[in-house]
PDB file of C-alpha atoms in Angstrom:
ATOM      1  CA  ASP A   1     -34.987-132.993  57.325  1.00  0.00           C
ATOM      2  CA  ALA A   2     -36.262-135.208  60.107  1.00  0.00           C
ATOM      3  CA  LYS A   3     -33.924-135.244  63.067  1.00  0.00           C
ATOM      4  CA  THR A   4     -32.304-138.132  64.892  1.00  0.00           C
ATOM      5  CA  THR A   5     -31.169-138.255  68.521  1.00  0.00           C
ATOM      6  CA  GLN A   6     -28.369-140.509  69.721  1.00  0.00           C
ATOM      7  CA  PRO A   7     -26.447-140.801  72.981  1.00  0.00           C
ATOM      8  CA  ASN A   8     -23.139-138.960  72.874  1.00  0.00           C
ATOM      9  CA  SER A   9     -21.117-141.981  73.880  1.00  0.00           C
ATOM     10  CA  MET A  10     -21.311-145.639  74.824  1.00  0.00           C
ATOM     11  CA  GLU A  11     -18.851-148.206  76.054  1.00  0.00           C
ATOM     12  CA  SER A  12     -18.592-151.909  75.551  1.00  0.00           C
ATOM     13  CA  ASN A  13     -16.259-154.779  76.229  1.00  0.00           C
ATOM     14  CA  GLU A  14     -14.746-156.813  73.458  1.00  0.00           C
ATOM     15  CA  GLU A  15     -16.737-159.880  72.415  1.00  0.00           C
ATOM     16  CA  GLU A  16     -19.938-158.514  73.974  1.00  0.00           C
ATOM     17  CA  PRO A  17     -23.021-157.326  72.065  1.00  0.00           C
ATOM     18  CA  VAL A  18     -23.602-153.602  71.669  1.00  0.00           C
ATOM     19  CA  HIS A  19     -26.973-151.945  71.200  1.00  0.00           C
ATOM     20  CA  LEU A  20     -26.770-148.420  69.809  1.00  0.00           C
ATOM     21  CA  PRO A  21     -30.109-146.580  70.054  1.00  0.00           C
ATOM     22  CA  CYS A  22     -31.472-143.862  67.805  1.00  0.00           C
ATOM     23  CA  ASN A  23     -34.653-141.842  68.222  1.00  0.00           C
ATOM     24  CA  HIS A  24     -36.355-140.363  65.182  1.00  0.00           C
ATOM     25  CA  SER A  25     -39.827-139.401  66.342  1.00  0.00           C
ATOM     26  CA  THR A  26     -40.500-137.123  63.349  1.00  0.00           C
ATOM     27  CA  ILE A  27     -39.694-139.752  60.733  1.00  0.00           C
ATOM     28  CA  SER A  28     -41.956-139.709  57.708  1.00  0.00           C
ATOM     29  CA  GLY A  29     -43.444-142.765  56.081  1.00  0.00           C
ATOM     30  CA  THR A  30     -40.941-142.886  53.249  1.00  0.00           C
ATOM     31  CA  ASP A  31     -37.759-142.086  55.175  1.00  0.00           C
ATOM     32  CA  TYR A  32     -35.137-144.811  55.186  1.00  0.00           C
ATOM     33  CA  ILE A  33     -33.017-145.324  58.297  1.00  0.00           C
ATOM     34  CA  HIS A  34     -29.316-145.535  57.490  1.00  0.00           C
ATOM     35  CA  TRP A  35     -26.352-146.169  59.751  1.00  0.00           C
ATOM     36  CA  TYR A  36     -22.830-145.129  58.957  1.00  0.00           C
ATOM     37  CA  ARG A  37     -19.738-145.255  61.100  1.00  0.00           C
ATOM     38  CA  GLN A  38     -16.504-143.354  61.000  1.00  0.00           C
ATOM     39  CA  LEU A  39     -13.339-144.994  62.218  1.00  0.00           C
ATOM     40  CA  PRO A  40     -10.503-142.739  63.368  1.00  0.00           C
ATOM     41  CA  SER A  41      -8.795-140.907  60.515  1.00  0.00           C
ATOM     42  CA  GLN A  42     -11.129-142.356  57.892  1.00  0.00           C
ATOM     43  CA  GLY A  43     -14.188-141.288  55.955  1.00  0.00           C
ATOM     44  CA  PRO A  44     -17.560-142.632  57.049  1.00  0.00           C
ATOM     45  CA  GLU A  45     -18.523-146.116  55.920  1.00  0.00           C
ATOM     46  CA  TYR A  46     -21.929-147.607  55.371  1.00  0.00           C
ATOM     47  CA  VAL A  47     -23.138-150.094  57.955  1.00  0.00           C
ATOM     48  CA  ILE A  48     -26.764-150.938  57.274  1.00  0.00           C
ATOM     49  CA  HIS A  49     -30.113-149.457  56.331  1.00  0.00           C
ATOM     50  CA  GLY A  50     -33.795-150.323  56.545  1.00  0.00           C
ATOM     51  CA  LEU A  51     -37.318-149.025  56.099  1.00  0.00           C
ATOM     52  CA  THR A  52     -39.723-151.014  58.258  1.00  0.00           C
ATOM     53  CA  SER A  53     -38.470-154.535  58.808  1.00  0.00           C
ATOM     54  CA  ASN A  54     -35.470-155.604  60.816  1.00  0.00           C
ATOM     55  CA  VAL A  55     -32.382-156.099  58.699  1.00  0.00           C
ATOM     56  CA  ASN A  56     -29.239-158.162  59.051  1.00  0.00           C
ATOM     57  CA  ASN A  57     -25.949-158.085  57.214  1.00  0.00           C
ATOM     58  CA  ARG A  58     -22.437-159.301  57.877  1.00  0.00           C
ATOM     59  CA  MET A  59     -21.585-156.217  59.888  1.00  0.00           C
ATOM     60  CA  ALA A  60     -24.633-155.671  62.072  1.00  0.00           C
ATOM     61  CA  SER A  61     -28.370-155.931  62.605  1.00  0.00           C
ATOM     62  CA  LEU A  62     -30.898-153.132  62.536  1.00  0.00           C
ATOM     63  CA  ALA A  63     -33.977-153.400  64.711  1.00  0.00           C
ATOM     64  CA  ILE A  64     -36.729-150.922  63.833  1.00  0.00           C
ATOM     65  CA  ALA A  65     -39.565-150.187  66.226  1.00  0.00           C
ATOM     66  CA  GLU A  66     -43.054-150.932  65.013  1.00  0.00           C
ATOM     67  CA  ASP A  67     -43.990-147.233  64.999  1.00  0.00           C
ATOM     68  CA  ARG A  68     -40.617-146.441  63.344  1.00  0.00           C
ATOM     69  CA  LYS A  69     -39.900-143.705  65.847  1.00  0.00           C
ATOM     70  CA  SER A  70     -36.770-145.423  67.033  1.00  0.00           C
ATOM     71  CA  SER A  71     -34.235-147.969  65.890  1.00  0.00           C
ATOM     72  CA  THR A  72     -31.294-149.879  67.331  1.00  0.00           C
ATOM     73  CA  LEU A  73     -28.073-150.865  65.659  1.00  0.00           C
ATOM     74  CA  ILE A  74     -26.820-154.152  67.057  1.00  0.00           C
ATOM     75  CA  LEU A  75     -23.225-155.262  66.879  1.00  0.00           C
ATOM     76  CA  HIS A  76     -23.387-158.870  67.931  1.00  0.00           C
ATOM     77  CA  ARG A  77     -19.813-159.230  69.146  1.00  0.00           C
ATOM     78  CA  ALA A  78     -17.885-155.999  69.455  1.00  0.00           C
ATOM     79  CA  THR A  79     -14.242-155.975  68.462  1.00  0.00           C
ATOM     80  CA  LEU A  80     -11.636-153.303  68.981  1.00  0.00           C
ATOM     81  CA  ARG A  81     -12.004-152.450  65.316  1.00  0.00           C
ATOM     82  CA  ASP A  82     -15.633-151.443  65.953  1.00  0.00           C
ATOM     83  CA  ALA A  83     -14.537-148.427  67.992  1.00  0.00           C
ATOM     84  CA  ALA A  84     -15.870-145.549  65.940  1.00  0.00           C
ATOM     85  CA  VAL A  85     -18.458-142.802  65.766  1.00  0.00           C
ATOM     86  CA  TYR A  86     -21.810-144.253  64.715  1.00  0.00           C
ATOM     87  CA  TYR A  87     -24.279-142.070  62.859  1.00  0.00           C
ATOM     88  CA  CYS A  88     -27.991-142.740  62.503  1.00  0.00           C
ATOM     89  CA  ILE A  89     -29.326-140.895  59.461  1.00  0.00           C
ATOM     90  CA  LEU A  90     -32.733-140.540  57.863  1.00  0.00           C
ATOM     91  CA  ARG A  91     -32.794-140.381  54.106  1.00  0.00           C
ATOM     92  CA  ALA A  92     -35.823-139.018  52.359  1.00  0.00           C
ATOM     93  CA  ASN A  93     -37.094-140.814  49.325  1.00  0.00           C
ATOM     94  CA  ALA A  94     -37.541-138.055  46.781  1.00  0.00           C
ATOM     95  CA  GLY A  95     -38.657-140.329  44.033  1.00  0.00           C
ATOM     96  CA  GLY A  96     -36.643-141.119  40.946  1.00  0.00           C
ATOM     97  CA  THR A  97     -34.195-138.322  41.491  1.00  0.00           C
ATOM     98  CA  SER A  98     -33.447-138.773  45.135  1.00  0.00           C
ATOM     99  CA  TYR A  99     -30.693-136.544  46.278  1.00  0.00           C
ATOM    100  CA  GLY A 100     -27.554-137.686  48.016  1.00  0.00           C
ATOM    101  CA  LYS A 101     -27.706-135.419  50.990  1.00  0.00           C
ATOM    102  CA  LEU A 102     -26.877-137.155  54.223  1.00  0.00           C
ATOM    103  CA  THR A 103     -27.647-135.101  57.320  1.00  0.00           C
ATOM    104  CA  PHE A 104     -25.222-136.230  59.994  1.00  0.00           C
ATOM    105  CA  GLY A 105     -25.914-135.575  63.667  1.00  0.00           C
ATOM    106  CA  GLN A 106     -23.213-135.734  66.320  1.00  0.00           C
ATOM    107  CA  GLY A 107     -23.367-139.518  66.414  1.00  0.00           C
ATOM    108  CA  THR A 108     -22.446-141.914  69.202  1.00  0.00           C
ATOM    109  CA  ILE A 109     -18.817-142.435  70.090  1.00  0.00           C
ATOM    110  CA  LEU A 110     -18.396-146.140  70.793  1.00  0.00           C
ATOM    111  CA  THR A 111     -15.461-147.185  72.946  1.00  0.00           C
ATOM    112  CA  VAL A 112     -14.602-150.870  73.043  1.00  0.00           C
ATOM    113  CA  HIS A 113     -12.507-152.133  75.936  1.00  0.00           C
ATOM    114  CA  PRO A 114     -10.244-155.171  75.548  1.00  0.00           C
TER     115      PRO A 114
ATOM    116  CA  LYS B   1     -12.821-152.075  42.283  1.00  0.00           C
ATOM    117  CA  ALA B   2     -10.792-149.131  43.428  1.00  0.00           C
ATOM    118  CA  GLY B   3     -12.426-146.983  46.093  1.00  0.00           C
ATOM    119  CA  VAL B   4     -13.112-143.279  46.065  1.00  0.00           C
ATOM    120  CA  THR B   5      -9.885-141.353  45.729  1.00  0.00           C
ATOM    121  CA  GLN B   6      -9.266-137.778  46.739  1.00  0.00           C
ATOM    122  CA  THR B   7      -6.327-135.574  45.928  1.00  0.00           C
ATOM    123  CA  PRO B   8      -4.433-134.044  47.474  1.00  0.00           C
ATOM    124  CA  ARG B   9      -4.669-135.671  50.900  1.00  0.00           C
ATOM    125  CA  TYR B  10      -3.213-132.678  52.707  1.00  0.00           C
ATOM    126  CA  LEU B  11      -3.095-129.036  51.776  1.00  0.00           C
ATOM    127  CA  ILE B  12      -1.909-125.869  53.470  1.00  0.00           C
ATOM    128  CA  LYS B  13      -3.070-122.498  52.191  1.00  0.00           C
ATOM    129  CA  THR B  14      -3.152-118.954  53.466  1.00  0.00           C
ATOM    130  CA  ARG B  15      -6.138-116.682  53.914  1.00  0.00           C
ATOM    131  CA  GLY B  16      -7.391-115.140  50.718  1.00  0.00           C
ATOM    132  CA  GLN B  17      -6.072-117.877  48.463  1.00  0.00           C
ATOM    133  CA  GLN B  18      -8.254-120.282  46.573  1.00  0.00           C
ATOM    134  CA  VAL B  19      -8.079-124.059  46.471  1.00  0.00           C
ATOM    135  CA  THR B  20      -9.306-126.868  44.234  1.00  0.00           C
ATOM    136  CA  LEU B  21      -9.875-130.372  45.550  1.00  0.00           C
ATOM    137  CA  SER B  22     -10.386-133.391  43.366  1.00  0.00           C
ATOM    138  CA  CYS B  23     -12.471-136.532  43.757  1.00  0.00           C
ATOM    139  CA  SER B  24     -12.527-139.644  41.591  1.00  0.00           C
ATOM    140  CA  PRO B  25     -15.592-141.783  42.290  1.00  0.00           C
ATOM    141  CA  ILE B  26     -15.810-145.529  42.148  1.00  0.00           C
ATOM    142  CA  SER B  27     -16.024-146.721  38.563  1.00  0.00           C
ATOM    143  CA  GLY B  28     -19.630-146.726  37.410  1.00  0.00           C
ATOM    144  CA  HIS B  29     -20.833-144.304  40.069  1.00  0.00           C
ATOM    145  CA  ARG B  30     -22.506-141.239  38.638  1.00  0.00           C
ATOM    146  CA  SER B  31     -23.222-139.297  41.790  1.00  0.00           C
ATOM    147  CA  VAL B  32     -20.622-137.411  43.806  1.00  0.00           C
ATOM    148  CA  SER B  33     -21.332-135.563  47.040  1.00  0.00           C
ATOM    149  CA  TRP B  34     -19.060-133.334  49.068  1.00  0.00           C
ATOM    150  CA  TYR B  35     -19.006-132.843  52.826  1.00  0.00           C
ATOM    151  CA  GLN B  36     -17.076-130.647  55.211  1.00  0.00           C
ATOM    152  CA  GLN B  37     -16.084-132.022  58.605  1.00  0.00           C
ATOM    153  CA  THR B  38     -14.936-129.802  61.461  1.00  0.00           C
ATOM    154  CA  PRO B  39     -14.713-130.509  65.192  1.00  0.00           C
ATOM    155  CA  GLY B  40     -17.293-127.841  65.954  1.00  0.00           C
ATOM    156  CA  GLN B  41     -19.889-128.433  63.247  1.00  0.00           C
ATOM    157  CA  GLY B  42     -19.390-132.105  62.506  1.00  0.00           C
ATOM    158  CA  LEU B  43     -20.145-133.428  59.040  1.00  0.00           C
ATOM    159  CA  GLN B  44     -22.032-130.995  56.852  1.00  0.00           C
ATOM    160  CA  PHE B  45     -23.307-131.515  53.329  1.00  0.00           C
ATOM    161  CA  LEU B  46     -21.916-129.163  50.714  1.00  0.00           C
ATOM    162  CA  PHE B  47     -23.438-130.327  47.427  1.00  0.00           C
ATOM    163  CA  GLU B  48     -24.168-133.273  45.196  1.00  0.00           C
ATOM    164  CA  TYR B  49     -23.553-133.714  41.500  1.00  0.00           C
ATOM    165  CA  PHE B  50     -25.255-136.262  39.327  1.00  0.00           C
ATOM    166  CA  SER B  51     -24.516-136.587  35.607  1.00  0.00           C
ATOM    167  CA  GLU B  52     -22.656-133.257  35.614  1.00  0.00           C
ATOM    168  CA  THR B  53     -25.568-131.381  37.193  1.00  0.00           C
ATOM    169  CA  GLN B  54     -25.717-130.023  40.709  1.00  0.00           C
ATOM    170  CA  ARG B  55     -28.727-131.711  42.281  1.00  0.00           C
ATOM    171  CA  ASN B  56     -28.646-130.407  45.814  1.00  0.00           C
ATOM    172  CA  LYS B  57     -26.775-127.818  47.788  1.00  0.00           C
ATOM    173  CA  GLY B  58     -26.144-127.290  51.475  1.00  0.00           C
ATOM    174  CA  ASN B  59     -26.003-124.033  53.402  1.00  0.00           C
ATOM    175  CA  PHE B  60     -22.578-122.796  52.460  1.00  0.00           C
ATOM    176  CA  PRO B  61     -21.589-119.423  50.997  1.00  0.00           C
ATOM    177  CA  GLY B  62     -21.017-118.957  47.301  1.00  0.00           C
ATOM    178  CA  ARG B  63     -17.266-119.181  47.835  1.00  0.00           C
ATOM    179  CA  PHE B  64     -17.789-122.939  47.798  1.00  0.00           C
ATOM    180  CA  SER B  65     -18.447-124.294  44.336  1.00  0.00           C
ATOM    181  CA  GLY B  66     -18.076-127.504  42.477  1.00  0.00           C
ATOM    182  CA  ARG B  67     -18.394-129.230  39.184  1.00  0.00           C
ATOM    183  CA  GLN B  68     -18.542-132.686  37.725  1.00  0.00           C
ATOM    184  CA  PHE B  69     -17.000-133.873  34.511  1.00  0.00           C
ATOM    185  CA  SER B  70     -18.356-136.307  31.952  1.00  0.00           C
ATOM    186  CA  ASN B  71     -16.288-139.120  33.468  1.00  0.00           C
ATOM    187  CA  SER B  72     -17.996-138.411  36.845  1.00  0.00           C
ATOM    188  CA  ARG B  73     -14.851-137.023  38.425  1.00  0.00           C
ATOM    189  CA  SER B  74     -15.611-133.995  40.512  1.00  0.00           C
ATOM    190  CA  GLU B  75     -13.800-130.955  41.790  1.00  0.00           C
ATOM    191  CA  MET B  76     -14.716-128.516  44.474  1.00  0.00           C
ATOM    192  CA  ASN B  77     -13.311-125.036  44.706  1.00  0.00           C
ATOM    193  CA  VAL B  78     -13.121-122.672  47.636  1.00  0.00           C
ATOM    194  CA  SER B  79     -12.238-119.092  46.844  1.00  0.00           C
ATOM    195  CA  THR B  80     -11.015-116.380  49.200  1.00  0.00           C
ATOM    196  CA  LEU B  81     -10.106-118.839  51.920  1.00  0.00           C
ATOM    197  CA  GLU B  82     -10.905-118.026  55.530  1.00  0.00           C
ATOM    198  CA  LEU B  83      -9.427-119.537  58.678  1.00  0.00           C
ATOM    199  CA  GLY B  84     -12.759-121.236  59.346  1.00  0.00           C
ATOM    200  CA  ASP B  85     -12.461-123.198  56.123  1.00  0.00           C
ATOM    201  CA  SER B  86      -9.849-125.400  57.754  1.00  0.00           C
ATOM    202  CA  ALA B  87     -11.483-128.798  57.743  1.00  0.00           C
ATOM    203  CA  LEU B  88     -11.522-132.301  56.395  1.00  0.00           C
ATOM    204  CA  TYR B  89     -13.288-132.330  53.042  1.00  0.00           C
ATOM    205  CA  LEU B  90     -14.880-135.637  52.187  1.00  0.00           C
ATOM    206  CA  CYS B  91     -16.180-136.843  48.895  1.00  0.00           C
ATOM    207  CA  ALA B  92     -18.686-139.671  48.518  1.00  0.00           C
ATOM    208  CA  SER B  93     -19.936-141.496  45.465  1.00  0.00           C
ATOM    209  CA  ARG B  94     -22.918-143.724  44.766  1.00  0.00           C
ATOM    210  CA  THR B  95     -24.436-145.449  41.793  1.00  0.00           C
ATOM    211  CA  THR B  96     -27.759-143.834  41.007  1.00  0.00           C
ATOM    212  CA  GLY B  97     -30.158-141.704  42.939  1.00  0.00           C
ATOM    213  CA  ALA B  98     -32.197-144.053  45.096  1.00  0.00           C
ATOM    214  CA  SER B  99     -32.591-143.525  48.803  1.00  0.00           C
ATOM    215  CA  THR B 100     -31.311-147.037  49.296  1.00  0.00           C
ATOM    216  CA  ASP B 101     -28.025-146.266  47.595  1.00  0.00           C
ATOM    217  CA  THR B 102     -24.956-146.770  49.690  1.00  0.00           C
ATOM    218  CA  GLN B 103     -22.577-143.854  49.736  1.00  0.00           C
ATOM    219  CA  TYR B 104     -18.902-144.670  49.586  1.00  0.00           C
ATOM    220  CA  PHE B 105     -16.623-142.109  51.139  1.00  0.00           C
ATOM    221  CA  GLY B 106     -13.072-141.285  50.276  1.00  0.00           C
ATOM    222  CA  PRO B 107     -10.330-140.685  52.845  1.00  0.00           C
ATOM    223  CA  GLY B 108     -10.730-136.924  52.620  1.00  0.00           C
ATOM    224  CA  THR B 109      -8.509-133.927  51.990  1.00  0.00           C
ATOM    225  CA  ARG B 110      -7.252-132.183  55.095  1.00  0.00           C
ATOM    226  CA  LEU B 111      -7.182-128.429  54.370  1.00  0.00           C
ATOM    227  CA  THR B 112      -5.385-126.095  56.733  1.00  0.00           C
ATOM    228  CA  VAL B 113      -5.774-122.357  56.241  1.00  0.00           C
ATOM    229  CA  LEU B 114      -3.142-120.182  57.904  1.00  0.00           C
TER     230      LEU B 114
END
């Protein structure tokens, strides 16, 4: 599986934007970029995913570099509830029977200060 | 819709025993994946079942096994428990098999081996 690299930790203040980077220099052409986060004492939850174009949803935005070797998860206005471990994951497209394996790295621990 | 449910939530066993954990996916989801989470190794993929068939398997010993029933509910079994099996076991479900599928995680079963 292609590997991702994320900073171990980041800090932010409440109400400010947060940019969480992810490097994936060995990404293949058909790998999707997924972001999940894990709040304390909970299972991971889906945040956003994309292939080539930038993506927006109600939770966040995903900015993908033109060469796809890096991406950035953007939380537009951090809240205390956004404090979590954020995982950047590449998912291979194995055709019609894609498998559900998610390869989690260590992720980025986001601390949000009031 | 009800989320992914896992039972039991907490379990204490002793070395050498075996344990069975249960996962009920979101209604309509046919794929169930299992993950082990420990402080040292992070989140690691165990296996995925789709339509009662194991589709992918992680790098775990044969003591870890699973199955899926016709109603998509899944169980995982760990035989001859070792201290190192103490972990949070997470189950995730998704609809089909596409790389764009969102995985929905349950709250996990916390297994402690004494």
